[in-house]
XYZ file of N, CA, C and O in Angstrom:
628
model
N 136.709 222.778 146.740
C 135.328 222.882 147.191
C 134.400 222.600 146.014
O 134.593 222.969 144.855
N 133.337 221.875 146.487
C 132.063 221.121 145.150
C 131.427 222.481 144.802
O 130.909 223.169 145.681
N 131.489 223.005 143.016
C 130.315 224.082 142.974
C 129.258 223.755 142.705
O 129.110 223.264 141.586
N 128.653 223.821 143.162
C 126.743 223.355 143.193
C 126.172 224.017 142.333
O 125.491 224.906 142.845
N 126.123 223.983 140.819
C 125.305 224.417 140.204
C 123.869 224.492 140.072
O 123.514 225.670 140.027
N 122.986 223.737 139.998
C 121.591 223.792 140.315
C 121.300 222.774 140.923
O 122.018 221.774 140.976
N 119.774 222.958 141.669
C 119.555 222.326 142.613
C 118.161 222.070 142.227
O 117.685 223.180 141.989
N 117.277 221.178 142.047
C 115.701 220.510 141.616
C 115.294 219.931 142.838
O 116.144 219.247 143.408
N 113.551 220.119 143.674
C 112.947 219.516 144.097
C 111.840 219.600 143.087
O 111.643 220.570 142.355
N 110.967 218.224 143.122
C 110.343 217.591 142.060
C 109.745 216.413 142.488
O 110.334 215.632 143.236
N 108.541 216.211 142.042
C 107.491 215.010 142.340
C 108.522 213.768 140.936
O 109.194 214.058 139.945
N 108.203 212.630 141.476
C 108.653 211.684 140.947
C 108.296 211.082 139.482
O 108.724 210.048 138.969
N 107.195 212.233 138.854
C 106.488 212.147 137.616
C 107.018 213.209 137.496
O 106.763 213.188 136.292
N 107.784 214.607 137.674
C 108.192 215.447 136.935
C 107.335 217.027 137.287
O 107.393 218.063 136.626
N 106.819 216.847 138.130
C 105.980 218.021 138.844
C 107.229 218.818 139.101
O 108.141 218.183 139.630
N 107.429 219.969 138.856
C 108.996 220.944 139.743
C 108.095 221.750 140.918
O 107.030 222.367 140.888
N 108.857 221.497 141.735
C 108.379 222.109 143.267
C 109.292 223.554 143.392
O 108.846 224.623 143.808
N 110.627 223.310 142.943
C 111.571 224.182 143.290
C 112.705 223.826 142.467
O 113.132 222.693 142.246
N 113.196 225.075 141.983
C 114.791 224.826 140.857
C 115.420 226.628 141.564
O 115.145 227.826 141.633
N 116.360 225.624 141.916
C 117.681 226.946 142.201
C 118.794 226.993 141.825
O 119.529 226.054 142.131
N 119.312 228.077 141.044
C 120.339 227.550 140.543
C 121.653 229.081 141.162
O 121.667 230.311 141.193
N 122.445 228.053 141.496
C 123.954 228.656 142.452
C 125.070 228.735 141.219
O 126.161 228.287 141.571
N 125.028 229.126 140.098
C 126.196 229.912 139.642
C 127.021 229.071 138.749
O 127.967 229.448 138.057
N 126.592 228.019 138.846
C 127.330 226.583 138.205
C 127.837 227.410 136.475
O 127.698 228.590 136.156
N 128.368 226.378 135.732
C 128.349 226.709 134.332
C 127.039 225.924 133.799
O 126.349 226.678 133.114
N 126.607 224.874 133.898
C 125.378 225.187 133.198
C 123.992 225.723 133.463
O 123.043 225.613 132.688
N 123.977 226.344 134.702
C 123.243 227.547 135.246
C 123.512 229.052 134.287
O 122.671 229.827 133.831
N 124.611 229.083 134.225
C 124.661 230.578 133.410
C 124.336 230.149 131.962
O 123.539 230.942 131.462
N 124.613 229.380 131.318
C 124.250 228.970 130.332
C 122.612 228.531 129.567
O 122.325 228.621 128.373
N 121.756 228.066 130.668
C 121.059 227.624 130.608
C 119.824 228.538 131.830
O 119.614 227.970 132.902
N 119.289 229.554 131.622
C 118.543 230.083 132.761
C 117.304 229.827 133.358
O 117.014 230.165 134.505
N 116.479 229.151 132.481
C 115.135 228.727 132.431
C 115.703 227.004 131.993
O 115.704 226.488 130.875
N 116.195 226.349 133.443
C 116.641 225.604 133.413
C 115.226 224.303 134.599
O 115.717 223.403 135.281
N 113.935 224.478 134.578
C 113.367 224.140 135.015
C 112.399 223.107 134.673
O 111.594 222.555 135.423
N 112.650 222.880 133.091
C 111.898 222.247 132.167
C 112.371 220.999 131.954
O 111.833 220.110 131.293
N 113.742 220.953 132.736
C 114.341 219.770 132.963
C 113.979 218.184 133.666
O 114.549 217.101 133.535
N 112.667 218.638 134.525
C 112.148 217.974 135.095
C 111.527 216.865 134.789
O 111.463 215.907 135.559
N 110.985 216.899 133.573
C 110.650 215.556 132.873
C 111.988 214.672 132.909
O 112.265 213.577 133.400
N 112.564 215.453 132.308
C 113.595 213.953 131.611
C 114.405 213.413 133.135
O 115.336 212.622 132.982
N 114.039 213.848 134.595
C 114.843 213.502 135.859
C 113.884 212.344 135.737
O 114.330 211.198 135.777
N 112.335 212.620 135.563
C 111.565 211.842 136.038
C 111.484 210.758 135.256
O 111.381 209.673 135.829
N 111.518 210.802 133.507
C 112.181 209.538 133.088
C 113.182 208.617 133.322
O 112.926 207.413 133.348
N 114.311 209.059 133.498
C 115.147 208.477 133.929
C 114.870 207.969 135.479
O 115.243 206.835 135.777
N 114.418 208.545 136.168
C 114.104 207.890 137.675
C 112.977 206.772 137.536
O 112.366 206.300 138.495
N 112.829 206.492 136.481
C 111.711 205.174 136.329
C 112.076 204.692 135.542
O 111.615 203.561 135.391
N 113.015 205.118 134.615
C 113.593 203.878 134.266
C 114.361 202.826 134.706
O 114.457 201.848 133.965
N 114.949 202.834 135.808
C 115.436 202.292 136.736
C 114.554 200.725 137.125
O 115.181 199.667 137.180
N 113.227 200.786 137.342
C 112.338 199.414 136.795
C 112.645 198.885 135.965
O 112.642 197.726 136.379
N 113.016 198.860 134.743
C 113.523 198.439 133.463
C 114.493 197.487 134.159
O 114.202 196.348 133.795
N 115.136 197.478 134.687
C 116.597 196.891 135.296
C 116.242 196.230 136.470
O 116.934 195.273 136.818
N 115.470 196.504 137.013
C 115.066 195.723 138.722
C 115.504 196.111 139.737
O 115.826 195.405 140.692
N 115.585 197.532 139.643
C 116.752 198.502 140.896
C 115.668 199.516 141.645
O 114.755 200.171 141.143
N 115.845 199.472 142.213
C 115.414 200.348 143.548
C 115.013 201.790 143.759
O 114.060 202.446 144.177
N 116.757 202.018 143.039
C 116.668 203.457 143.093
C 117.731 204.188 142.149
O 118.417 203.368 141.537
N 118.013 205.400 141.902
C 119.412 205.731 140.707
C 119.680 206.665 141.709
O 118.846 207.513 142.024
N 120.850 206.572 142.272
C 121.395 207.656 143.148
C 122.384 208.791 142.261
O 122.265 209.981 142.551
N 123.360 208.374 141.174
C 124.094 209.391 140.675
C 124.212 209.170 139.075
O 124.213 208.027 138.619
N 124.291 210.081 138.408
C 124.458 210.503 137.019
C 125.568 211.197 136.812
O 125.612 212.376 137.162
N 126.915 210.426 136.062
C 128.257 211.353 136.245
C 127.964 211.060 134.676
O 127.615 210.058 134.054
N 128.327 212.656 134.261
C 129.045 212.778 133.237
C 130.197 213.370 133.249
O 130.610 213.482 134.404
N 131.319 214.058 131.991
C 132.548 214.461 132.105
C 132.676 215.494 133.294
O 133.056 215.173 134.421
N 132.446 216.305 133.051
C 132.156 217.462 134.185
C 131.345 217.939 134.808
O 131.293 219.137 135.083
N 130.401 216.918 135.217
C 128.838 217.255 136.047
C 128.758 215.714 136.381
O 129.097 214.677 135.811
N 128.063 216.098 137.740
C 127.732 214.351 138.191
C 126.160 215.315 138.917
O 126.140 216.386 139.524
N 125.059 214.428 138.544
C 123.786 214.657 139.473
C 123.911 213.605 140.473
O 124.327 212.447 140.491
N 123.472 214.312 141.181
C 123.308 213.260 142.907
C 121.787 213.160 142.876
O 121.204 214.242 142.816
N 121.296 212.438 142.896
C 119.809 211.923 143.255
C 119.119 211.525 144.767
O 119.486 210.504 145.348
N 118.375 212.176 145.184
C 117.692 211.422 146.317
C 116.735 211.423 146.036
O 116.384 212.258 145.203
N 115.544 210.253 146.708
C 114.674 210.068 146.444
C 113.435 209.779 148.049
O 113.592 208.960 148.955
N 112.716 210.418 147.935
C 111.612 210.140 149.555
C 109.997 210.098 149.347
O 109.137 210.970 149.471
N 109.930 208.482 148.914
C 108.531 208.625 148.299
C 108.020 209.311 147.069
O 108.759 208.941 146.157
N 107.383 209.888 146.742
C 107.163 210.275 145.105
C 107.786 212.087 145.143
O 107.158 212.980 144.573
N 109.527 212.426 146.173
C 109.581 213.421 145.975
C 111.009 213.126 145.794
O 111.709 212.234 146.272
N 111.393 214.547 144.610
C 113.082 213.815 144.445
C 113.673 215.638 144.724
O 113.182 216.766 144.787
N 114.881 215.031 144.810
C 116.455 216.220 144.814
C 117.699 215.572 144.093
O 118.307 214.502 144.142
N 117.765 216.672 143.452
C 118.480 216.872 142.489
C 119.127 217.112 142.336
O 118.869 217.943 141.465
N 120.789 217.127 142.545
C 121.684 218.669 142.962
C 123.311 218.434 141.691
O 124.290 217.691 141.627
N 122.961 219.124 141.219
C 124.191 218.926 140.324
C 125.638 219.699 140.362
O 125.784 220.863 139.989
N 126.500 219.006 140.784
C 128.001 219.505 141.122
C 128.675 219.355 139.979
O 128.379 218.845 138.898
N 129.802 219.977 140.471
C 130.893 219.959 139.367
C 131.954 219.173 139.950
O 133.005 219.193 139.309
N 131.938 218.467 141.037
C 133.438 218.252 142.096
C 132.919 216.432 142.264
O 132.243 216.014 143.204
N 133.371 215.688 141.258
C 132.844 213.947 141.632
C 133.299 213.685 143.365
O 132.601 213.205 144.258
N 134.343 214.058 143.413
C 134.568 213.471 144.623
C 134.101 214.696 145.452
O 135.004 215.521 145.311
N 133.306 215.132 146.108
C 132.842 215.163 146.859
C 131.460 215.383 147.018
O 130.928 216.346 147.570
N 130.755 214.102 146.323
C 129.614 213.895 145.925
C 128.984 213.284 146.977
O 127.771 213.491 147.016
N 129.429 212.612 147.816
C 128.986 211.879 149.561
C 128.524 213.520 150.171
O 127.423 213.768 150.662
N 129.420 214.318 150.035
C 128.754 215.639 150.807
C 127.945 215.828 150.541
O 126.972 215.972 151.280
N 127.975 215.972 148.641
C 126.458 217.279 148.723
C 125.122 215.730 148.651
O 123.925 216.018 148.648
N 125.531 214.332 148.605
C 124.468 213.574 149.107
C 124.180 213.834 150.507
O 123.058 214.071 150.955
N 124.920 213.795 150.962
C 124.081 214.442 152.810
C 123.445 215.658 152.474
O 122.233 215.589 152.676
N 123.826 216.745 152.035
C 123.037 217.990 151.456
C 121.749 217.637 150.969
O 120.694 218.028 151.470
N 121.878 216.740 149.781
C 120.607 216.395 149.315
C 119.640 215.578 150.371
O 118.447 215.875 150.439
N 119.950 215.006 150.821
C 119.098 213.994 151.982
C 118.430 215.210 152.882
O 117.332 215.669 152.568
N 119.209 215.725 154.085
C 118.770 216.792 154.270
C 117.528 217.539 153.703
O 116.409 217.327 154.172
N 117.746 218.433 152.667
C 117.062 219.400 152.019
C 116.058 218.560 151.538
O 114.994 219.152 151.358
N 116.053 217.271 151.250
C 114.227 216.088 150.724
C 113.799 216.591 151.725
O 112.980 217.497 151.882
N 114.727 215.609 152.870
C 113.789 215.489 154.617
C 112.860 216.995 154.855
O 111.638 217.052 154.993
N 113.806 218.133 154.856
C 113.219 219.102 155.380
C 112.541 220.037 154.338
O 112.278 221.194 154.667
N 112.223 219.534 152.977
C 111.071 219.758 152.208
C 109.381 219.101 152.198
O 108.249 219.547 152.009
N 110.178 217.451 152.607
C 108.979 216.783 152.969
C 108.469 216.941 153.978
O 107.301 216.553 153.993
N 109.048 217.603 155.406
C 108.614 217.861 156.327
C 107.685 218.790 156.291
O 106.585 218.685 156.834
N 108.156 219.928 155.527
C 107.414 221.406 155.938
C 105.846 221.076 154.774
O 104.663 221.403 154.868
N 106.530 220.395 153.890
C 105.245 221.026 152.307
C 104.658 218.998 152.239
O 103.484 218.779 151.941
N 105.454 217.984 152.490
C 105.286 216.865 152.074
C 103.485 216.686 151.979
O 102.806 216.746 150.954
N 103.032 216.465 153.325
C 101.532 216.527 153.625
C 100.513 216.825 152.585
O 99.704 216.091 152.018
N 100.868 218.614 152.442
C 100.101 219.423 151.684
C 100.104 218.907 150.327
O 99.035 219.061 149.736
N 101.411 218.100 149.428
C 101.819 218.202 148.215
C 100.972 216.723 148.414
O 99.887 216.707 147.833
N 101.292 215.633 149.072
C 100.420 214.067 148.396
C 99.050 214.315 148.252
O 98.291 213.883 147.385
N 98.797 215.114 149.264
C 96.738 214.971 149.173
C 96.473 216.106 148.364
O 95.354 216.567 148.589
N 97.392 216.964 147.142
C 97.159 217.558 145.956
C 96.639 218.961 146.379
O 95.891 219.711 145.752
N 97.192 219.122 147.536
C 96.385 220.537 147.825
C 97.320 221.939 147.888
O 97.621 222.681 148.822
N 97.693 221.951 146.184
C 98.488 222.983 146.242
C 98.022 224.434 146.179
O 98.958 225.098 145.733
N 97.427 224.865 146.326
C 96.455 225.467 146.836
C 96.500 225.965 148.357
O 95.767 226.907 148.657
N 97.098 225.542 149.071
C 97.555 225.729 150.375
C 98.794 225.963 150.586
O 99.270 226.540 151.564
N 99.516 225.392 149.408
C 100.887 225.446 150.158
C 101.484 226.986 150.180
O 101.283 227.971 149.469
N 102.522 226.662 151.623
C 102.320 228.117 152.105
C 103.716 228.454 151.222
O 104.345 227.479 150.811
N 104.318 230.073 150.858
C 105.071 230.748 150.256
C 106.628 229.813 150.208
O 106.419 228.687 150.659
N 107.492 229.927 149.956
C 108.641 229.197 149.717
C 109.745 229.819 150.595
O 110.633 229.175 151.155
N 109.553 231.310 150.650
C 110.398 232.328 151.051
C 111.215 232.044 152.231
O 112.343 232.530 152.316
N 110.612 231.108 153.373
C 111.386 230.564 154.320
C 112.014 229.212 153.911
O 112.924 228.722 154.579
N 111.665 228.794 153.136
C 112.127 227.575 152.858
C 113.829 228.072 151.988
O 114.954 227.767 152.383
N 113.571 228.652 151.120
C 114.498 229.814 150.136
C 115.893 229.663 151.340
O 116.918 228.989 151.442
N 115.158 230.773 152.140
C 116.589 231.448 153.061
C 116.894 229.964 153.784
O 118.027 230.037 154.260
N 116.509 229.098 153.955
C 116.844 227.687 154.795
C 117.989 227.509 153.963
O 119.172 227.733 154.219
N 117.292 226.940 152.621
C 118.338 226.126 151.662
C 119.330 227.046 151.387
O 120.475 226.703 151.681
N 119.114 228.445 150.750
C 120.797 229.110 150.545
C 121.749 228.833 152.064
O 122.977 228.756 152.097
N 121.238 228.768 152.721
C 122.172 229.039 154.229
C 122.598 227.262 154.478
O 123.566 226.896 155.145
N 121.657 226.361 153.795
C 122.260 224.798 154.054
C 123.178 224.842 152.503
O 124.389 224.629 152.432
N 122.632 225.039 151.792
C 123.846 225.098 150.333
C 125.047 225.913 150.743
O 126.140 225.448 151.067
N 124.724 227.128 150.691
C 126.016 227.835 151.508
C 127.728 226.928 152.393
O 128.932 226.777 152.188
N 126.474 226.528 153.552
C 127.577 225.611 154.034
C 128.833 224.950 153.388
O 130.010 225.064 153.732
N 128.198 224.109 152.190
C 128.690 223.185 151.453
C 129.635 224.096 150.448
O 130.858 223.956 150.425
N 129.185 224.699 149.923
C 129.749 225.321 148.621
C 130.605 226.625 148.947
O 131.417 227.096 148.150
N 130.281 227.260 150.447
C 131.148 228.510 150.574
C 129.651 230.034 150.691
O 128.430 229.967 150.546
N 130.350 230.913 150.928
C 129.413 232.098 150.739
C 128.602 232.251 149.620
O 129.097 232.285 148.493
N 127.371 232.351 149.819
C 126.473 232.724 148.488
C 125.981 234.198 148.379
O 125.207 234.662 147.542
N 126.665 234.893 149.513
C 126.231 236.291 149.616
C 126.395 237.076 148.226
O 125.327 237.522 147.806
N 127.136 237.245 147.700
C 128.103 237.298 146.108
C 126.565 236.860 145.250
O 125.588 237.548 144.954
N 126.833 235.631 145.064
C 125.853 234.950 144.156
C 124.054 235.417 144.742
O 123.463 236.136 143.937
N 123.442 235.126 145.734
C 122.194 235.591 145.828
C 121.987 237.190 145.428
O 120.949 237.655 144.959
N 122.981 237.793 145.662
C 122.666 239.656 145.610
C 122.293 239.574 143.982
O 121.182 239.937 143.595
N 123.218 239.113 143.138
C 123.224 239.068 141.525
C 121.901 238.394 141.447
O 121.010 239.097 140.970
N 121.566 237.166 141.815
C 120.326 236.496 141.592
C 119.380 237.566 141.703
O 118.727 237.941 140.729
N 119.256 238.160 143.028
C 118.230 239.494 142.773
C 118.458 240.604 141.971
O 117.499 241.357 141.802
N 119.445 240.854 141.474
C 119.682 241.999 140.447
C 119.380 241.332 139.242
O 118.967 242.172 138.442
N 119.399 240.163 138.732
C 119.120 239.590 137.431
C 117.358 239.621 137.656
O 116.633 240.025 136.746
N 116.937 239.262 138.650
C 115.011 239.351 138.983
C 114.578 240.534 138.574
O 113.741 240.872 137.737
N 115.489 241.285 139.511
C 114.867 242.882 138.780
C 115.017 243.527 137.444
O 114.216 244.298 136.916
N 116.219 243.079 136.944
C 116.371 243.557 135.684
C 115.757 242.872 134.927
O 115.918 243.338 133.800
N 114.806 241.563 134.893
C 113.969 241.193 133.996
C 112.793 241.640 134.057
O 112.127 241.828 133.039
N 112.261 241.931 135.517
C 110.896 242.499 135.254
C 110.927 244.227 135.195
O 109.877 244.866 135.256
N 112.169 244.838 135.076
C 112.319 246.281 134.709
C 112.125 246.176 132.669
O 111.543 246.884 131.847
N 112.946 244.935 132.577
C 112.590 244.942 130.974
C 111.410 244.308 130.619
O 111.195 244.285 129.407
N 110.486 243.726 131.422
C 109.205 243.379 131.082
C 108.391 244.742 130.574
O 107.931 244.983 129.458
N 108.379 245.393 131.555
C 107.380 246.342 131.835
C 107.915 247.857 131.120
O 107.303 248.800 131.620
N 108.697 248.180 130.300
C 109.495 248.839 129.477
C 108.125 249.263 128.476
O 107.727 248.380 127.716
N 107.648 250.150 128.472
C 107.055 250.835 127.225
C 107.516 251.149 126.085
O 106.793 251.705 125.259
């Protein structure tokens, strides 16, 4: 089974809409892994340089990024499993479509300012990632115990 380490929605200049990250190794390694977004968006234009269309995948030794792309909005999803990178590309296709659906509108005519909370969008994608990767029940509970234990050590006198 593919482990889905993190997952990026992102404007095509490097705006981050959304970064989730499912447990991967360079998720634990890397936690404030959101700053990443520039260098997707370089590389997704560099692709002009060459006369191509579009960059669908980035394999390195043990990580391959899957790329989709829908107008100036991208997904991102980085596995650990090459071959079964056609899946989590249907995953990724998916999760654009039904980002651009709900927020697309609001995000081109710059009116972020409106856009409504994420929180349904959240429980969508763990339950469409899920699918792919297996139970995230395990992994989301910790995700909220790591939330709380940072803002319990924020606020520490």
């Amino acid at each position: 089974m593919a482990e889905i380490s993190d997952l990026f929605i992102q404007s095509t200049s490097g705006l981050p809409y959304k970064a989730s990250c499912y447990g991967g190794e360079y998720c634990r390694m890397h936690g404030e892994h959101s700053l990443i977004t520039g260098f997707f968006a370089a590389i997704n234009s560099f692709k002009g340089e060459f006369q191509q269309e579009s960059i669908d995948l980035i394999k390195f030794d043990q990580l391959t990024l899957v790329l989709e792309q829908l107008g100036e909005f991208m997904v991102i999803v980085a596995v650990d499993d090459f071959k079964n990178h056609e899946r989590v590309r249907n995953l990724a296709k998916e999760i654009l479509k039904e980002f651009y659906d709900r927020y697309g509108e609001v995000l081109t005519d710059n009116n972020y300012a409106k856009l409504s909370d994420f929180n349904e969008f959240d429980t969508w994608l763990d339950n469409k990632v899920g699918k792919v990767v297996g139970d995230l029940t395990k992994l989301i509970d910790q995700r909220k115990q790591g939330l709380l234990s940072k803002i319990k050590n924020r606020f520490k006198l």
